[in-house]
């Protein structure tokens, strides 16, 4: 009888430890961690988000407060820029700038759809001497990203360019 009680207690302890470990792994998941950091910094007001969990980077726009937030180091570090400090954005596919929006310049439209792109990067450009740009990988072959394919990453990038263009006006 005593042996059964010890076996049951050991099984219960193992189940509790397994559940705690799974909960911690879920809580510390890179994408979930980045979203928590974005909510903590901006509240629930972010109108646009771009995440790169594999890089530990994220960006978000909040039109109510007029701020753009960039995070890196899995959300542990970041900067908040006022819209006046944003100079532009570029969409880079496989090392080539395919679309651009800059303050005081005409927009370079996205005219290339690359369904087999190996990398799609959003570069945000700021009026900041220490941190003049921030690159966020929207798609990289072989790495899991919220944008499930190159065309989805290009759509997200185009949406971000439209948002940045709107805030520059």
PDB file of C-alpha atoms in Angstrom:
ATOM      1  CA  UNK A   1       0.000   0.000   0.000  1.00  0.00           C
ATOM      2  CA  UNK A   2       2.825   2.386   0.885  1.00  0.00           C
ATOM      3  CA  UNK A   3       4.570   1.616  -2.432  1.00  0.00           C
ATOM      4  CA  UNK A   4       1.446   2.561  -4.395  1.00  0.00           C
ATOM      5  CA  UNK A   5       1.213   5.891  -2.533  1.00  0.00           C
ATOM      6  CA  UNK A   6       4.862   6.686  -3.348  1.00  0.00           C
ATOM      7  CA  UNK A   7       4.359   5.780  -7.024  1.00  0.00           C
ATOM      8  CA  UNK A   8       1.227   7.968  -7.219  1.00  0.00           C
ATOM      9  CA  UNK A   9       3.016  10.901  -5.542  1.00  0.00           C
ATOM     10  CA  UNK A  10       5.956  10.548  -7.923  1.00  0.00           C
ATOM     11  CA  UNK A  11       3.572  10.443 -10.912  1.00  0.00           C
ATOM     12  CA  UNK A  12       1.718  13.511  -9.597  1.00  0.00           C
ATOM     13  CA  UNK A  13       5.014  15.347  -9.081  1.00  0.00           C
ATOM     14  CA  UNK A  14       6.145  14.460 -12.605  1.00  0.00           C
ATOM     15  CA  UNK A  15       2.819  15.679 -14.032  1.00  0.00           C
ATOM     16  CA  UNK A  16       3.093  18.980 -12.139  1.00  0.00           C
ATOM     17  CA  UNK A  17       6.684  19.511 -13.299  1.00  0.00           C
ATOM     18  CA  UNK A  18       5.771  18.661 -16.898  1.00  0.00           C
ATOM     19  CA  UNK A  19       2.824  21.057 -16.846  1.00  0.00           C
ATOM     20  CA  UNK A  20       4.978  23.828 -15.343  1.00  0.00           C
ATOM     21  CA  UNK A  21       7.678  23.245 -17.972  1.00  0.00           C
ATOM     22  CA  UNK A  22       5.180  23.303 -20.848  1.00  0.00           C
ATOM     23  CA  UNK A  23       3.551  26.472 -19.476  1.00  0.00           C
ATOM     24  CA  UNK A  24       6.935  28.184 -19.176  1.00  0.00           C
ATOM     25  CA  UNK A  25       7.891  27.148 -22.722  1.00  0.00           C
ATOM     26  CA  UNK A  26       4.555  28.508 -24.004  1.00  0.00           C
ATOM     27  CA  UNK A  27       5.001  31.760 -22.067  1.00  0.00           C
ATOM     28  CA  UNK A  28       8.566  32.305 -23.329  1.00  0.00           C
ATOM     29  CA  UNK A  29       7.780  31.466 -26.967  1.00  0.00           C
ATOM     30  CA  UNK A  30       9.550  34.165 -29.070  1.00  0.00           C
ATOM     31  CA  UNK A  31       6.479  35.449 -30.925  1.00  0.00           C
ATOM     32  CA  UNK A  32       4.369  35.573 -27.759  1.00  0.00           C
ATOM     33  CA  UNK A  33       7.211  37.312 -25.905  1.00  0.00           C
ATOM     34  CA  UNK A  34       7.535  39.978 -28.618  1.00  0.00           C
ATOM     35  CA  UNK A  35       3.771  40.613 -28.624  1.00  0.00           C
ATOM     36  CA  UNK A  36       3.818  41.029 -24.818  1.00  0.00           C
ATOM     37  CA  UNK A  37       6.682  43.530 -25.109  1.00  0.00           C
ATOM     38  CA  UNK A  38       4.774  45.480 -27.800  1.00  0.00           C
ATOM     39  CA  UNK A  39       1.631  45.593 -25.639  1.00  0.00           C
ATOM     40  CA  UNK A  40       3.647  46.668 -22.621  1.00  0.00           C
ATOM     41  CA  UNK A  41       5.288  49.527 -24.522  1.00  0.00           C
ATOM     42  CA  UNK A  42       2.289  50.745 -26.559  1.00  0.00           C
ATOM     43  CA  UNK A  43      -0.724  49.280 -24.831  1.00  0.00           C
ATOM     44  CA  UNK A  44      -3.364  47.724 -27.056  1.00  0.00           C
ATOM     45  CA  UNK A  45      -3.285  50.615 -29.501  1.00  0.00           C
ATOM     46  CA  UNK A  46      -0.886  49.265 -32.144  1.00  0.00           C
ATOM     47  CA  UNK A  47      -2.498  49.538 -35.579  1.00  0.00           C
ATOM     48  CA  UNK A  48       0.274  47.717 -37.426  1.00  0.00           C
ATOM     49  CA  UNK A  49       2.750  45.120 -36.230  1.00  0.00           C
ATOM     50  CA  UNK A  50       5.628  43.306 -37.890  1.00  0.00           C
ATOM     51  CA  UNK A  51       7.388  40.491 -36.062  1.00  0.00           C
ATOM     52  CA  UNK A  52      10.507  38.473 -36.687  1.00  0.00           C
ATOM     53  CA  UNK A  53      10.617  35.927 -33.853  1.00  0.00           C
ATOM     54  CA  UNK A  54      13.667  34.158 -35.296  1.00  0.00           C
ATOM     55  CA  UNK A  55      15.630  37.446 -35.063  1.00  0.00           C
ATOM     56  CA  UNK A  56      13.953  38.531 -31.830  1.00  0.00           C
ATOM     57  CA  UNK A  57      12.816  41.803 -33.462  1.00  0.00           C
ATOM     58  CA  UNK A  58       9.497  43.591 -33.842  1.00  0.00           C
ATOM     59  CA  UNK A  59       8.039  46.922 -34.912  1.00  0.00           C
ATOM     60  CA  UNK A  60       4.658  48.522 -34.293  1.00  0.00           C
ATOM     61  CA  UNK A  61       2.809  51.707 -35.228  1.00  0.00           C
ATOM     62  CA  UNK A  62       0.401  53.494 -32.886  1.00  0.00           C
ATOM     63  CA  UNK A  63      -1.502  56.262 -34.666  1.00  0.00           C
ATOM     64  CA  UNK A  64      -3.251  57.460 -31.485  1.00  0.00           C
ATOM     65  CA  UNK A  65      -0.004  58.410 -29.766  1.00  0.00           C
ATOM     66  CA  UNK A  66       1.892  59.121 -33.003  1.00  0.00           C
ATOM     67  CA  UNK A  67       4.674  56.660 -32.203  1.00  0.00           C
ATOM     68  CA  UNK A  68       6.631  53.914 -33.933  1.00  0.00           C
ATOM     69  CA  UNK A  69       8.211  51.295 -31.681  1.00  0.00           C
ATOM     70  CA  UNK A  70      11.110  49.018 -32.623  1.00  0.00           C
ATOM     71  CA  UNK A  71      12.246  46.126 -30.437  1.00  0.00           C
ATOM     72  CA  UNK A  72      15.243  43.827 -30.610  1.00  0.00           C
ATOM     73  CA  UNK A  73      16.996  41.354 -28.319  1.00  0.00           C
ATOM     74  CA  UNK A  74      13.741  39.360 -28.018  1.00  0.00           C
ATOM     75  CA  UNK A  75      11.877  42.455 -26.838  1.00  0.00           C
ATOM     76  CA  UNK A  76      14.322  43.272 -24.039  1.00  0.00           C
ATOM     77  CA  UNK A  77      15.619  46.411 -25.820  1.00  0.00           C
ATOM     78  CA  UNK A  78      13.829  48.934 -27.932  1.00  0.00           C
ATOM     79  CA  UNK A  79      13.240  52.519 -28.978  1.00  0.00           C
ATOM     80  CA  UNK A  80      10.122  54.600 -29.434  1.00  0.00           C
ATOM     81  CA  UNK A  81      10.154  57.189 -32.212  1.00  0.00           C
ATOM     82  CA  UNK A  82       7.716  60.029 -32.733  1.00  0.00           C
ATOM     83  CA  UNK A  83       6.334  60.131 -36.277  1.00  0.00           C
ATOM     84  CA  UNK A  84       8.364  63.303 -36.950  1.00  0.00           C
ATOM     85  CA  UNK A  85      11.545  61.257 -36.431  1.00  0.00           C
ATOM     86  CA  UNK A  86      10.629  58.697 -39.101  1.00  0.00           C
ATOM     87  CA  UNK A  87      12.388  59.474 -42.408  1.00  0.00           C
ATOM     88  CA  UNK A  88      11.121  56.559 -44.464  1.00  0.00           C
ATOM     89  CA  UNK A  89      11.032  52.844 -45.142  1.00  0.00           C
ATOM     90  CA  UNK A  90      12.323  50.417 -47.748  1.00  0.00           C
ATOM     91  CA  UNK A  91      11.286  46.945 -48.780  1.00  0.00           C
ATOM     92  CA  UNK A  92      14.273  44.795 -49.720  1.00  0.00           C
ATOM     93  CA  UNK A  93      13.927  41.480 -51.570  1.00  0.00           C
ATOM     94  CA  UNK A  94      17.029  39.295 -51.880  1.00  0.00           C
ATOM     95  CA  UNK A  95      19.321  42.278 -51.330  1.00  0.00           C
ATOM     96  CA  UNK A  96      17.600  44.655 -53.778  1.00  0.00           C
ATOM     97  CA  UNK A  97      15.424  47.612 -52.775  1.00  0.00           C
ATOM     98  CA  UNK A  98      12.145  46.994 -54.598  1.00  0.00           C
ATOM     99  CA  UNK A  99      10.023  49.709 -52.960  1.00  0.00           C
ATOM    100  CA  UNK A 100      10.793  52.859 -51.009  1.00  0.00           C
ATOM    101  CA  UNK A 101       9.061  55.700 -49.251  1.00  0.00           C
ATOM    102  CA  UNK A 102      11.161  58.667 -48.014  1.00  0.00           C
ATOM    103  CA  UNK A 103      10.315  62.044 -46.583  1.00  0.00           C
ATOM    104  CA  UNK A 104      10.415  64.624 -49.380  1.00  0.00           C
ATOM    105  CA  UNK A 105      10.743  62.038 -52.161  1.00  0.00           C
ATOM    106  CA  UNK A 106       8.253  60.385 -54.448  1.00  0.00           C
ATOM    107  CA  UNK A 107       7.330  56.822 -53.492  1.00  0.00           C
ATOM    108  CA  UNK A 108       9.000  54.008 -55.419  1.00  0.00           C
ATOM    109  CA  UNK A 109       6.125  51.579 -55.941  1.00  0.00           C
ATOM    110  CA  UNK A 110       6.437  47.860 -55.417  1.00  0.00           C
ATOM    111  CA  UNK A 111       6.378  46.527 -58.953  1.00  0.00           C
ATOM    112  CA  UNK A 112       8.042  43.160 -58.318  1.00  0.00           C
ATOM    113  CA  UNK A 113       6.234  40.186 -56.839  1.00  0.00           C
ATOM    114  CA  UNK A 114       8.750  37.491 -55.998  1.00  0.00           C
ATOM    115  CA  UNK A 115       6.918  34.293 -55.009  1.00  0.00           C
ATOM    116  CA  UNK A 116      10.243  32.464 -54.674  1.00  0.00           C
ATOM    117  CA  UNK A 117      12.151  35.147 -52.750  1.00  0.00           C
ATOM    118  CA  UNK A 118      14.664  33.875 -50.236  1.00  0.00           C
ATOM    119  CA  UNK A 119      14.554  36.975 -48.024  1.00  0.00           C
ATOM    120  CA  UNK A 120      12.171  39.911 -47.583  1.00  0.00           C
ATOM    121  CA  UNK A 121      13.338  42.700 -45.273  1.00  0.00           C
ATOM    122  CA  UNK A 122      11.618  45.857 -44.067  1.00  0.00           C
ATOM    123  CA  UNK A 123      14.090  48.681 -43.357  1.00  0.00           C
ATOM    124  CA  UNK A 124      12.783  51.588 -41.295  1.00  0.00           C
ATOM    125  CA  UNK A 125      14.814  54.805 -41.548  1.00  0.00           C
ATOM    126  CA  UNK A 126      14.967  57.364 -38.733  1.00  0.00           C
ATOM    127  CA  UNK A 127      16.301  60.850 -38.093  1.00  0.00           C
ATOM    128  CA  UNK A 128      18.555  59.500 -35.336  1.00  0.00           C
ATOM    129  CA  UNK A 129      22.357  59.647 -35.473  1.00  0.00           C
ATOM    130  CA  UNK A 130      22.842  56.665 -33.148  1.00  0.00           C
ATOM    131  CA  UNK A 131      20.195  54.407 -34.663  1.00  0.00           C
ATOM    132  CA  UNK A 132      19.528  55.619 -38.214  1.00  0.00           C
ATOM    133  CA  UNK A 133      17.849  52.415 -39.404  1.00  0.00           C
ATOM    134  CA  UNK A 134      16.186  49.252 -38.217  1.00  0.00           C
ATOM    135  CA  UNK A 135      15.949  46.117 -40.351  1.00  0.00           C
ATOM    136  CA  UNK A 136      13.308  43.507 -39.741  1.00  0.00           C
ATOM    137  CA  UNK A 137      13.221  40.247 -41.685  1.00  0.00           C
ATOM    138  CA  UNK A 138       9.645  39.556 -42.794  1.00  0.00           C
ATOM    139  CA  UNK A 139      10.596  36.332 -44.599  1.00  0.00           C
ATOM    140  CA  UNK A 140      13.715  34.204 -44.672  1.00  0.00           C
ATOM    141  CA  UNK A 141      13.830  30.808 -46.345  1.00  0.00           C
ATOM    142  CA  UNK A 142      14.055  28.037 -43.801  1.00  0.00           C
ATOM    143  CA  UNK A 143      13.096  30.130 -40.765  1.00  0.00           C
ATOM    144  CA  UNK A 144       9.612  30.280 -39.277  1.00  0.00           C
ATOM    145  CA  UNK A 145       8.006  33.726 -39.668  1.00  0.00           C
ATOM    146  CA  UNK A 146       4.487  35.035 -39.029  1.00  0.00           C
ATOM    147  CA  UNK A 147       4.293  35.844 -42.753  1.00  0.00           C
ATOM    148  CA  UNK A 148       3.947  32.274 -43.999  1.00  0.00           C
ATOM    149  CA  UNK A 149       5.278  32.865 -47.518  1.00  0.00           C
ATOM    150  CA  UNK A 150       7.181  35.432 -49.600  1.00  0.00           C
ATOM    151  CA  UNK A 151       3.966  36.884 -51.137  1.00  0.00           C
ATOM    152  CA  UNK A 152       2.475  37.353 -47.652  1.00  0.00           C
ATOM    153  CA  UNK A 153       5.698  39.040 -46.504  1.00  0.00           C
ATOM    154  CA  UNK A 154       5.583  41.347 -49.526  1.00  0.00           C
ATOM    155  CA  UNK A 155       1.951  42.248 -48.747  1.00  0.00           C
ATOM    156  CA  UNK A 156       2.908  43.022 -45.135  1.00  0.00           C
ATOM    157  CA  UNK A 157       5.847  45.120 -46.335  1.00  0.00           C
ATOM    158  CA  UNK A 158       3.649  47.004 -48.813  1.00  0.00           C
ATOM    159  CA  UNK A 159       1.127  47.683 -46.045  1.00  0.00           C
ATOM    160  CA  UNK A 160       3.933  49.049 -43.855  1.00  0.00           C
ATOM    161  CA  UNK A 161       5.147  51.294 -46.687  1.00  0.00           C
ATOM    162  CA  UNK A 162       1.605  52.652 -47.036  1.00  0.00           C
ATOM    163  CA  UNK A 163       1.426  53.345 -43.296  1.00  0.00           C
ATOM    164  CA  UNK A 164       4.820  55.075 -43.306  1.00  0.00           C
ATOM    165  CA  UNK A 165       3.846  57.102 -46.372  1.00  0.00           C
ATOM    166  CA  UNK A 166       0.651  58.213 -44.620  1.00  0.00           C
ATOM    167  CA  UNK A 167       2.490  59.327 -41.495  1.00  0.00           C
ATOM    168  CA  UNK A 168       5.111  61.219 -43.531  1.00  0.00           C
ATOM    169  CA  UNK A 169       2.410  63.398 -45.136  1.00  0.00           C
TER     170      UNK A 169
END
